CSV table of C-alpha atoms in Angstrom, one decimal:
chain,number,residue,atom,x,y,z
A,29,MET,CA,37.5,7.8,-27.2
A,30,PHE,CA,33.8,8.6,-27.2
A,31,SER,CA,31.0,6.2,-27.9
A,32,SER,CA,27.9,7.2,-29.7
A,33,LEU,CA,25.9,4.7,-27.7
A,34,ALA,CA,24.0,6.1,-24.7
A,35,PRO,CA,24.5,4.1,-21.5
A,36,ALA,CA,21.8,1.5,-20.8
A,37,ALA,CA,18.9,2.8,-18.7
A,38,THR,CA,18.7,1.4,-15.2
A,39,VAL,CA,15.5,-0.1,-14.0
A,40,GLU,CA,15.1,-0.7,-10.3
A,41,THR,CA,13.4,-3.7,-8.8
A,42,ALA,CA,10.4,-3.4,-6.6
A,43,ASP,CA,9.7,-5.1,-3.3
A,44,GLY,CA,8.0,-8.5,-3.3
A,45,PRO,CA,4.4,-9.2,-2.5
A,46,VAL,CA,2.7,-7.9,0.6
A,47,ASP,CA,3.8,-9.9,3.7
A,48,GLU,CA,3.8,-9.9,7.5
A,49,ASN,CA,6.1,-6.8,7.4
A,50,TYR,CA,3.5,-4.7,5.6
A,51,ARG,CA,3.1,-1.3,7.2
A,52,LEU,CA,-0.5,-0.1,7.8
A,53,GLY,CA,-1.6,3.2,6.4
A,54,PRO,CA,-4.7,5.3,5.5
A,55,GLY,CA,-7.3,3.4,3.6
A,56,ASP,CA,-6.5,0.0,4.9
A,57,SER,CA,-9.4,-2.1,6.3
A,58,LEU,CA,-8.7,-4.3,9.3
A,59,GLU,CA,-10.5,-7.0,11.2
A,60,VAL,CA,-9.8,-6.9,14.9
A,61,ASN,CA,-10.8,-9.9,17.0
A,62,VAL,CA,-10.7,-9.7,20.8
A,63,PHE,CA,-11.3,-13.2,22.1
A,64,ASN,CA,-14.7,-13.5,23.9
A,65,GLN,CA,-15.3,-9.8,23.5
A,66,ALA,CA,-17.8,-9.4,20.6
A,67,GLU,CA,-18.4,-5.7,21.4
A,68,LEU,CA,-14.7,-4.9,20.9
A,69,SER,CA,-14.2,-7.1,17.8
A,70,GLY,CA,-15.1,-5.7,14.4
A,71,GLU,CA,-14.0,-4.2,11.1
A,72,TYR,CA,-12.2,-0.9,11.1
A,73,THR,CA,-10.9,1.4,8.3
A,74,LEU,CA,-8.0,3.6,8.9
A,75,ASP,CA,-8.7,7.3,8.3
A,76,GLY,CA,-6.5,9.7,6.4
A,77,SER,CA,-4.1,9.9,9.4
A,78,GLY,CA,-3.9,6.1,9.8
A,79,ARG,CA,-6.1,6.0,12.9
A,80,PHE,CA,-9.3,4.3,13.9
A,81,SER,CA,-11.6,4.5,17.0
A,82,MET,CA,-12.2,1.4,19.1
A,83,HIS,CA,-14.7,1.0,22.0
A,84,LEU,CA,-13.3,1.6,25.5
A,85,ILE,CA,-9.8,2.8,24.3
A,86,GLY,CA,-10.7,5.5,21.8
A,87,GLN,CA,-8.4,6.6,19.0
A,88,VAL,CA,-5.7,4.2,18.0
A,89,ASP,CA,-2.8,5.4,15.7
A,90,ALA,CA,-2.0,2.4,13.5
A,91,ASN,CA,-0.1,4.3,10.8
A,92,GLY,CA,3.3,2.7,10.1
A,93,MET,CA,2.6,-0.4,12.3
A,94,THR,CA,2.5,-4.0,11.2
A,95,ALA,CA,-0.5,-6.1,12.1
A,96,SER,CA,1.6,-7.7,14.8
A,97,ASP,CA,2.7,-4.4,16.2
A,98,LEU,CA,-1.0,-3.3,16.4
A,99,GLU,CA,-1.9,-6.5,18.2
A,100,VAL,CA,0.7,-5.7,20.9
A,101,GLU,CA,-0.5,-2.1,21.1
A,102,LEU,CA,-4.2,-3.1,21.6
A,103,VAL,CA,-3.3,-5.7,24.3
A,104,SER,CA,-1.3,-3.1,26.2
A,105,ARG,CA,-4.2,-0.6,26.0
A,106,LEU,CA,-6.9,-3.1,27.0
A,107,LYS,CA,-5.0,-4.9,29.7
A,108,PRO,CA,-4.4,-2.4,32.5
A,109,ASP,CA,-8.0,-1.1,32.8
A,110,TYR,CA,-10.5,-3.2,30.9
A,111,LEU,CA,-9.5,-6.9,30.5
A,112,VAL,CA,-7.4,-9.2,32.6
A,113,ASN,CA,-5.7,-11.2,29.8
A,114,PRO,CA,-6.8,-9.9,26.4
A,115,ARG,CA,-6.1,-12.0,23.4
A,116,VAL,CA,-6.2,-9.9,20.2
A,117,SER,CA,-5.7,-10.8,16.5
A,118,VAL,CA,-5.5,-8.3,13.7
A,119,SER,CA,-5.7,-9.1,10.0
A,120,VAL,CA,-5.8,-6.8,6.9
A,121,LEU,CA,-9.1,-7.3,5.0
A,122,SER,CA,-8.3,-4.9,2.2
A,123,TYR,CA,-5.3,-2.8,1.4
A,124,ARG,CA,-5.3,0.9,0.4
A,125,PRO,CA,-5.8,1.6,-3.3
A,126,PHE,CA,-3.1,2.3,-5.8
A,127,TYR,CA,-3.3,5.4,-8.0
A,128,ILE,CA,-2.4,5.5,-11.7
A,129,ILE,CA,-1.9,8.7,-13.8
A,130,GLY,CA,-0.4,9.7,-17.1
A,131,GLU,CA,-0.8,7.9,-20.4
A,132,VAL,CA,-3.5,5.4,-19.5
A,133,GLY,CA,-7.1,5.2,-20.6
A,134,GLN,CA,-8.7,5.9,-17.2
A,135,PRO,CA,-6.4,7.5,-14.7
A,136,SER,CA,-7.9,7.0,-11.2
A,137,ALA,CA,-7.6,5.1,-7.9
A,138,TYR,CA,-8.2,1.3,-8.1
A,139,PRO,CA,-8.4,-1.4,-5.4
A,140,PHE,CA,-5.2,-3.2,-4.7
A,141,VAL,CA,-4.9,-6.9,-5.4
A,142,ASP,CA,-1.9,-8.8,-4.0
A,143,GLY,CA,0.4,-10.1,-6.7
A,144,MET,CA,-0.7,-7.6,-9.3
A,145,THR,CA,2.0,-6.2,-11.7
A,146,TYR,CA,2.2,-2.7,-13.1
A,147,LEU,CA,1.2,-4.1,-16.5
A,148,ASN,CA,-2.0,-5.5,-14.8
A,149,ALA,CA,-2.6,-2.1,-13.2
A,150,ILE,CA,-2.3,-0.4,-16.6
A,151,ALA,CA,-4.8,-2.9,-18.1
A,152,ILE,CA,-7.2,-2.2,-15.2
A,153,ALA,CA,-6.9,1.5,-16.0
A,154,GLY,CA,-8.0,1.1,-19.6
A,155,GLY,CA,-4.6,0.2,-21.1
A,156,TYR,CA,-2.0,2.5,-22.7
A,157,THR,CA,-2.8,5.6,-24.7
A,158,TYR,CA,-1.2,5.8,-28.2
A,159,ARG,CA,1.5,8.1,-26.7
A,160,ALA,CA,2.5,5.9,-23.8
A,161,LYS,CA,6.0,4.6,-23.0
A,162,LYS,CA,5.3,0.9,-22.6
A,163,ASP,CA,8.4,-0.6,-21.0
A,164,ILE,CA,8.7,1.3,-17.7
A,165,VAL,CA,6.6,3.1,-15.1
A,166,TYR,CA,7.5,5.7,-12.5
A,167,VAL,CA,6.3,4.9,-9.0
A,168,THR,CA,6.1,6.9,-5.8
A,169,ARG,CA,5.7,4.6,-2.8
A,170,ALA,CA,3.1,5.4,-0.2
A,171,GLY,CA,4.7,6.7,3.0
A,172,ASP,CA,8.0,7.5,1.4
A,173,PRO,CA,9.1,10.7,3.3
A,174,ASP,CA,11.3,11.7,0.4
A,175,GLU,CA,8.6,11.0,-2.2
A,176,GLU,CA,11.3,9.6,-4.4
A,177,GLU,CA,10.0,8.4,-7.9
A,178,LEU,CA,11.3,5.0,-8.8
A,179,ARG,CA,11.8,3.8,-12.3
A,180,LEU,CA,10.4,0.2,-12.5
A,181,GLY,CA,9.7,-2.4,-15.2
A,182,VAL,CA,6.1,-3.1,-16.0
A,183,ASN,CA,6.4,-6.7,-14.7
A,184,GLU,CA,7.4,-5.6,-11.1
A,185,ARG,CA,4.7,-5.9,-8.4
A,186,VAL,CA,2.4,-3.1,-7.3
A,187,GLN,CA,2.4,-2.2,-3.6
A,188,PRO,CA,-0.6,-0.8,-1.7
A,189,GLY,CA,-0.8,3.0,-2.0
A,190,ASP,CA,1.6,3.2,-5.0
A,191,ILE,CA,1.2,6.2,-7.3
A,192,ILE,CA,2.0,5.0,-10.7
A,193,ARG,CA,2.9,7.3,-13.6
A,194,VAL,CA,2.9,6.1,-17.2
A,195,ASP,CA,5.1,8.5,-19.1
A,196,GLU,CA,4.7,9.8,-22.6
A,197,ARG,CA,7.2,8.5,-25.2
A,198,MET,CA,9.4,11.0,-27.1
A,199,PHE,CA,8.2,10.2,-30.6
């Protein structure tokens, strides 16, 4: 027996808000504090490869690390040759932007704000065009090696570096 009804579309759920497990990547801005070492402390922005340059130790590859992982890496690189007992803290000042394309008023890159939904992102990008499909978005996560496009509801949360595509409706 055949049914004339199409199966219900599946919509995946996104990860929650940015947390301590956030993986650093290109475009993130960091604040590095080395206790009692003003010349080593400062703000750094990760380049296109996820690296930054720090006095004394040179290039640091932070791509894919958490802030805690980076703290451990910096301590290990400072301790043997430069400081006896370095105390380092790393915090993310600003996250990499998200990108929005497709049926929105102004497709572009926009600054990430924690807690923002895809509907908020669409509003920031000038809203929907008259041809837009308004109930779902297609999202490619930053750093996904498979570049898999997820189908998500507009009330899910944006993640830093997301590439959001608003599709065209059929009629």
